Amino acid sequence: MGLAIVTGGSRGIGAAIAERLAADGHDVVINCASSVDKAEAVAEKCRAHGVNAVPMQWDVSDHAACEKALAEIKEKLGVPYILVNNAGITRDGLMVRMKEEQFDDVIRINLKGAYNMLQLCGAMMMRAKQGRIINISSISGMVGNFGQINYCAAKAGLLGMTKTAAKELGPRGITVNAVAPGFIDTDMTANLSDDLKEGAKKQIALGRFGKPEEIASVVSFLASDNASFITGQTIVADGGMI
Ligand code: NDP
């Protein structure tokens, strides 16, 4: 089993992914933007599976910070076998009222942050001639969503990056895939109004929001040998919404 890096692993979907990969037997680096205590709590749960788990704070949108973190990871833990680009934010608002900063922040963290990690880990994995990269996109990037032009652009961009990286890294035995979750119960969706939540549930065939563990199991599959001939794909896990 190899080393996994999960960006945004301190909470929500990322925390569930880190725990699941630990249960699968991988050592895990749990990245966060600021909530180091939460990342350490996730690491503690991972360690209960008998693996090494290390919380690490850095901003994925800062290329130099990603480089520094990866140099430290390589020195102390080795070359990552799995990268899960999960870190993400929302800064919702209607397009005509959206501030430039709202647009830029989401593109910088959700899209460029994933690119930074993809580029740097991709180079390390190429030398190792193995690796699994999984980008957490969203159904919003596939069908659009009211009030999320920034987020939808970033998540659609991630799908294009996934396909391109799959082509460039495939010859070295590295797979690159995306998961597109629908509504999942996390801090990100906790503040949505009850009306919006009820309206969304009516559009979901299974009639409920998903659990972070239900995204983690898809990531676990894509990181496993069972998915060895799958690359450049997007797996939708939305309870039948789109
Ligand atoms: P949460 O808001 O619960 O957690 C976000 C995570 O990202 C936190 O760990 C946070 O760290 C981290 N993060 C934010 N900015 C940065 C940064 N600049 N550098 C490093 N880490 C950062 O989100 P979810 O678990 O809900 O979402 C996880 C991913 O899944 C996101 O990419 C999201 O877009 C996607 N997704 C979520 C859906 C949902 O319904 N929840 C649906 C579809 C996709 P910290 O704790 O330190 O702030």
Short mmCIF file of C-alpha atoms and ligand atoms in Angstrom, two decimals:
data_model
loop_
_atom_site.label_atom_id
_atom_site.label_comp_id
_atom_site.label_asym_id
_atom_site.label_seq_id
_atom_site.Cartn_x
_atom_site.Cartn_y
_atom_site.Cartn_z
CA MET A 1 0.00 0.00 0.00
CA GLY A 2 1.20 3.50 -0.77
CA LEU A 3 1.10 7.02 0.53
CA ALA A 4 -2.02 9.12 -0.08
CA ILE A 5 -2.32 12.91 0.04
CA VAL A 6 -5.84 14.22 0.63
CA THR A 7 -6.20 17.99 0.24
CA GLY A 8 -8.90 19.51 2.43
CA GLY A 9 -8.86 16.38 4.57
CA SER A 10 -9.75 18.09 7.83
CA ARG A 11 -13.52 18.06 7.35
CA GLY A 12 -16.45 16.71 5.36
CA ILE A 13 -15.76 14.65 2.25
CA GLY A 14 -11.97 14.94 2.56
CA ALA A 15 -12.00 13.63 6.14
CA ALA A 16 -14.11 10.63 5.05
CA ILE A 17 -11.73 9.98 2.13
CA ALA A 18 -8.67 10.09 4.41
CA GLU A 19 -10.28 7.64 6.84
CA ARG A 20 -11.36 5.31 4.05
CA LEU A 21 -7.92 5.27 2.41
CA ALA A 22 -6.40 4.58 5.84
CA ALA A 23 -8.84 1.69 6.29
CA ASP A 24 -7.67 0.44 2.88
CA GLY A 25 -4.13 0.36 4.31
CA HIS A 26 -2.61 3.57 2.92
CA ASP A 27 -0.53 6.04 4.89
CA VAL A 28 -2.21 9.44 4.66
CA VAL A 29 -1.23 13.11 4.62
CA ILE A 30 -4.22 15.17 5.71
CA ASN A 31 -3.94 18.69 4.32
CA CYS A 32 -5.98 21.64 5.56
CA ALA A 33 -6.08 25.42 5.09
CA SER A 34 -6.27 26.38 8.77
CA SER A 35 -8.07 23.85 10.98
CA VAL A 36 -5.01 21.90 12.10
CA ASP A 37 -6.81 20.56 15.20
CA LYS A 38 -9.47 18.98 13.01
CA ALA A 39 -6.83 17.53 10.68
CA GLU A 40 -5.06 16.02 13.70
CA ALA A 41 -8.37 14.49 14.89
CA VAL A 42 -8.82 12.90 11.44
CA ALA A 43 -5.21 11.66 11.57
CA GLU A 44 -5.93 10.04 14.95
CA LYS A 45 -8.86 8.11 13.44
CA CYS A 46 -6.67 7.06 10.50
CA ARG A 47 -3.96 5.79 12.84
CA ALA A 48 -6.52 3.49 14.45
CA HIS A 49 -6.28 1.52 11.18
CA GLY A 50 -2.59 0.90 11.84
CA VAL A 51 -1.23 3.32 9.24
CA ASN A 52 0.89 6.47 9.48
CA ALA A 53 -1.20 9.64 9.26
CA VAL A 54 0.19 13.18 9.24
CA PRO A 55 -1.82 16.42 9.39
CA MET A 56 -0.25 19.26 7.37
CA GLN A 57 -1.36 22.84 6.85
CA TRP A 58 -0.71 24.62 3.56
CA ASP A 59 -2.72 26.65 1.06
CA VAL A 60 -3.15 24.58 -2.10
CA SER A 61 -3.62 27.74 -4.18
CA ASP A 62 -0.03 28.80 -3.33
CA HIS A 63 2.32 27.00 -5.74
CA ALA A 64 5.43 27.65 -3.64
CA ALA A 65 3.66 26.35 -0.52
CA CYS A 66 2.66 23.16 -2.41
CA GLU A 67 6.27 22.69 -3.55
CA LYS A 68 7.57 23.13 0.01
CA ALA A 69 4.99 20.72 1.46
CA LEU A 70 5.72 18.08 -1.18
CA ALA A 71 9.48 18.33 -0.62
CA GLU A 72 8.87 17.72 3.09
CA ILE A 73 6.48 14.83 2.37
CA LYS A 74 8.97 13.22 -0.02
CA GLU A 75 11.79 13.49 2.50
CA LYS A 76 9.83 12.20 5.49
CA LEU A 77 7.25 9.84 3.98
CA GLY A 78 8.23 9.11 0.38
CA VAL A 79 6.64 9.70 -3.02
CA PRO A 80 2.82 9.77 -2.98
CA TYR A 81 1.01 6.95 -4.74
CA ILE A 82 -2.42 8.60 -4.44
CA LEU A 83 -3.38 12.27 -4.73
CA VAL A 84 -6.95 13.31 -3.97
CA ASN A 85 -7.62 16.92 -4.98
CA ASN A 86 -10.55 17.58 -2.67
CA ALA A 87 -9.93 21.05 -1.14
CA GLY A 88 -12.63 23.47 -2.19
CA ILE A 89 -14.69 26.49 -1.21
CA THR A 90 -17.89 28.21 -2.30
CA ARG A 91 -18.48 31.97 -2.63
CA ASP A 92 -21.98 31.91 -4.08
CA GLY A 93 -23.80 34.82 -5.67
CA LEU A 94 -25.74 35.72 -8.78
CA MET A 95 -23.49 36.39 -11.77
CA VAL A 96 -24.57 40.00 -12.28
CA ARG A 97 -23.82 40.84 -8.64
CA MET A 98 -20.69 38.75 -8.22
CA LYS A 99 -17.59 40.58 -7.01
CA GLU A 100 -14.33 39.96 -8.84
CA GLU A 101 -12.84 38.63 -5.59
CA GLN A 102 -15.59 36.01 -5.23
CA PHE A 103 -14.86 34.70 -8.71
CA ASP A 104 -11.09 34.80 -8.33
CA ASP A 105 -11.01 33.10 -4.90
CA VAL A 106 -12.99 30.09 -6.12
CA ILE A 107 -10.97 29.68 -9.31
CA ARG A 108 -7.72 30.12 -7.38
CA ILE A 109 -8.48 27.50 -4.72
CA ASN A 110 -10.77 25.00 -6.50
CA LEU A 111 -9.10 24.99 -9.92
CA LYS A 112 -5.55 26.34 -9.65
CA GLY A 113 -5.08 24.63 -6.28
CA ALA A 114 -5.87 21.28 -7.87
CA TYR A 115 -3.61 22.12 -10.81
CA ASN A 116 -0.69 22.97 -8.49
CA MET A 117 -0.94 19.61 -6.75
CA LEU A 118 -1.62 17.71 -9.97
CA GLN A 119 1.42 19.22 -11.68
CA LEU A 120 3.84 18.71 -8.79
CA CYS A 121 2.62 15.24 -7.73
CA GLY A 122 2.26 14.25 -11.40
CA ALA A 123 5.99 14.91 -11.94
CA MET A 124 6.90 12.83 -8.87
CA MET A 125 4.57 10.00 -9.92
CA MET A 126 5.97 10.04 -13.48
CA ARG A 127 9.43 9.31 -12.13
CA ALA A 128 7.97 6.51 -9.97
CA LYS A 129 5.98 5.23 -13.00
CA GLN A 130 2.87 4.70 -10.90
CA GLY A 131 0.13 6.69 -9.25
CA ARG A 132 -3.55 7.43 -8.85
CA ILE A 133 -4.99 10.93 -9.04
CA ILE A 134 -8.60 11.62 -8.17
CA ASN A 135 -10.11 15.07 -8.58
CA ILE A 136 -13.26 15.93 -6.65
CA SER A 137 -15.39 17.91 -9.08
CA SER A 138 -19.16 18.38 -8.77
CA ILE A 139 -22.33 17.82 -10.76
CA SER A 140 -22.49 21.66 -10.74
CA GLY A 141 -19.60 21.62 -13.20
CA MET A 142 -21.60 19.34 -15.51
CA VAL A 143 -25.04 20.92 -15.49
CA GLY A 144 -24.48 24.43 -14.03
CA ASN A 145 -26.12 25.81 -10.90
CA PHE A 146 -27.96 29.02 -10.09
CA GLY A 147 -25.71 31.41 -8.11
CA GLN A 148 -22.51 29.41 -8.65
CA ILE A 149 -20.92 30.64 -11.87
CA ASN A 150 -17.49 30.73 -10.22
CA TYR A 151 -17.83 27.28 -8.66
CA CYS A 152 -19.31 25.69 -11.81
CA ALA A 153 -16.49 27.13 -13.95
CA ALA A 154 -13.87 25.73 -11.57
CA LYS A 155 -15.53 22.31 -11.34
CA ALA A 156 -15.99 22.07 -15.13
CA GLY A 157 -12.36 23.11 -15.51
CA LEU A 158 -11.34 20.24 -13.25
CA LEU A 159 -12.99 17.79 -15.65
CA GLY A 160 -10.95 19.17 -18.57
CA MET A 161 -7.79 18.94 -16.48
CA THR A 162 -8.64 15.36 -15.55
CA LYS A 163 -8.92 14.31 -19.19
CA THR A 164 -5.72 16.11 -20.23
CA ALA A 165 -3.67 14.80 -17.30
CA ALA A 166 -4.99 11.28 -18.00
CA LYS A 167 -3.55 11.54 -21.52
CA GLU A 168 -0.22 13.02 -20.43
CA LEU A 169 0.36 10.70 -17.44
CA GLY A 170 -1.21 7.51 -18.81
CA PRO A 171 1.95 6.36 -20.64
CA ARG A 172 3.71 6.27 -17.23
CA GLY A 173 1.03 4.04 -15.69
CA ILE A 174 -0.74 6.81 -13.78
CA THR A 175 -4.53 7.04 -13.82
CA VAL A 176 -6.40 10.33 -13.42
CA ASN A 177 -10.14 10.35 -12.75
CA ALA A 178 -12.78 12.64 -11.33
CA VAL A 179 -15.69 12.13 -8.97
CA ALA A 180 -18.68 14.44 -9.36
CA PRO A 181 -20.72 14.40 -6.15
CA GLY A 182 -24.22 15.76 -5.89
CA PHE A 183 -25.50 17.25 -2.61
CA ILE A 184 -23.53 15.79 0.31
CA ASP A 185 -24.11 16.53 4.01
CA THR A 186 -21.07 18.61 5.05
CA ASP A 187 -20.28 22.11 6.35
CA MET A 188 -20.44 23.29 2.71
CA THR A 189 -24.14 22.46 2.42
CA ALA A 190 -25.08 23.02 6.10
CA ASN A 191 -25.87 26.70 5.57
CA LEU A 192 -28.23 26.23 2.62
CA SER A 193 -31.80 27.31 3.42
CA ASP A 194 -34.33 24.62 4.36
CA ASP A 195 -36.36 25.56 1.26
CA LEU A 196 -33.39 25.00 -1.02
CA LYS A 197 -32.56 21.69 0.67
CA GLU A 198 -36.13 20.40 0.38
CA GLY A 199 -36.28 21.56 -3.26
CA ALA A 200 -33.02 19.75 -4.02
CA LYS A 201 -34.18 16.54 -2.35
CA LYS A 202 -37.21 16.47 -4.64
CA GLN A 203 -34.84 16.33 -7.62
CA ILE A 204 -32.78 13.46 -6.17
CA ALA A 205 -34.04 9.99 -7.15
CA LEU A 206 -32.95 8.56 -3.80
CA GLY A 207 -34.70 11.45 -2.02
CA ARG A 208 -31.83 12.40 0.27
CA PHE A 209 -28.41 14.07 0.44
CA GLY A 210 -25.40 11.76 0.28
CA LYS A 211 -23.00 11.03 3.13
CA PRO A 212 -19.27 11.86 2.84
CA GLU A 213 -18.54 8.12 3.17
CA GLU A 214 -20.51 7.52 -0.04
CA ILE A 215 -18.01 9.67 -1.94
CA ALA A 216 -15.07 8.15 -0.09
CA SER A 217 -16.05 4.67 -1.30
CA VAL A 218 -15.89 5.84 -4.94
CA VAL A 219 -12.43 7.31 -4.33
CA SER A 220 -11.39 4.06 -2.66
CA PHE A 221 -12.47 2.16 -5.77
CA LEU A 222 -10.64 4.51 -8.16
CA ALA A 223 -7.48 4.25 -6.03
CA SER A 224 -7.66 0.46 -5.94
CA ASP A 225 -6.39 -2.21 -8.34
CA ASN A 226 -10.02 -2.83 -9.31
CA ALA A 227 -9.89 0.44 -11.30
CA SER A 228 -6.54 -0.23 -12.99
CA PHE A 229 -7.91 0.23 -16.55
CA ILE A 230 -10.05 3.30 -15.86
CA THR A 231 -8.62 6.74 -16.61
CA GLY A 232 -9.87 10.13 -17.78
CA GLN A 233 -13.35 9.35 -16.46
CA THR A 234 -15.85 11.14 -14.27
CA ILE A 235 -17.97 9.08 -11.90
CA VAL A 236 -21.17 10.86 -10.86
CA ALA A 237 -22.31 10.07 -7.30
CA ASP A 238 -25.45 12.16 -6.84
CA GLY A 239 -28.20 9.77 -5.78
CA GLY A 240 -29.72 10.10 -9.25
CA MET A 241 -30.04 13.89 -9.48
CA ILE A 242 -28.74 14.65 -12.98
P1 NDP B 1 -15.96 21.46 3.48
O1 NDP B 1 -16.28 22.91 3.41
O2 NDP B 1 -16.63 20.62 4.52
O3 NDP B 1 -14.35 21.27 3.65
C1 NDP B 1 -13.49 21.96 2.81
C2 NDP B 1 -12.08 21.47 3.03
O4 NDP B 1 -11.20 22.15 2.13
C3 NDP B 1 -11.56 21.76 4.43
O5 NDP B 1 -10.75 20.69 4.83
C4 NDP B 1 -10.71 23.02 4.23
O6 NDP B 1 -9.69 23.19 5.20
C5 NDP B 1 -10.13 22.74 2.87
N1 NDP B 1 -9.64 23.92 2.17
C6 NDP B 1 -10.32 25.02 1.79
N2 NDP B 1 -9.51 25.91 1.19
C7 NDP B 1 -8.27 25.35 1.17
C8 NDP B 1 -6.99 25.78 0.72
N3 NDP B 1 -6.82 26.97 0.13
N4 NDP B 1 -5.94 24.95 0.89
C9 NDP B 1 -6.09 23.75 1.50
N5 NDP B 1 -7.27 23.29 1.96
C10 NDP B 1 -8.34 24.09 1.80
O7 NDP B 1 -16.21 20.89 2.01
P2 NDP B 1 -16.87 19.51 1.50
O8 NDP B 1 -16.32 18.38 2.28
O9 NDP B 1 -18.31 19.70 1.40
O10 NDP B 1 -16.31 19.49 0.01
C11 NDP B 1 -15.12 18.82 -0.35
C12 NDP B 1 -14.97 18.88 -1.86
O11 NDP B 1 -16.11 18.26 -2.46
C13 NDP B 1 -14.91 20.30 -2.42
O12 NDP B 1 -14.03 20.37 -3.50
C14 NDP B 1 -16.33 20.55 -2.88
O13 NDP B 1 -16.39 21.51 -3.89
C15 NDP B 1 -16.71 19.17 -3.37
N6 NDP B 1 -18.14 18.93 -3.44
C16 NDP B 1 -18.91 19.05 -2.32
C17 NDP B 1 -20.27 18.83 -2.39
C18 NDP B 1 -21.19 18.93 -1.20
O14 NDP B 1 -22.41 18.84 -1.40
N7 NDP B 1 -20.69 19.07 0.00
C19 NDP B 1 -20.91 18.50 -3.67
C20 NDP B 1 -20.00 18.40 -4.77
C21 NDP B 1 -18.68 18.60 -4.65
P3 NDP B 1 -10.00 23.93 6.62
O15 NDP B 1 -10.78 22.93 7.44
O16 NDP B 1 -8.67 24.20 7.20
O17 NDP B 1 -10.79 25.14 6.31
#
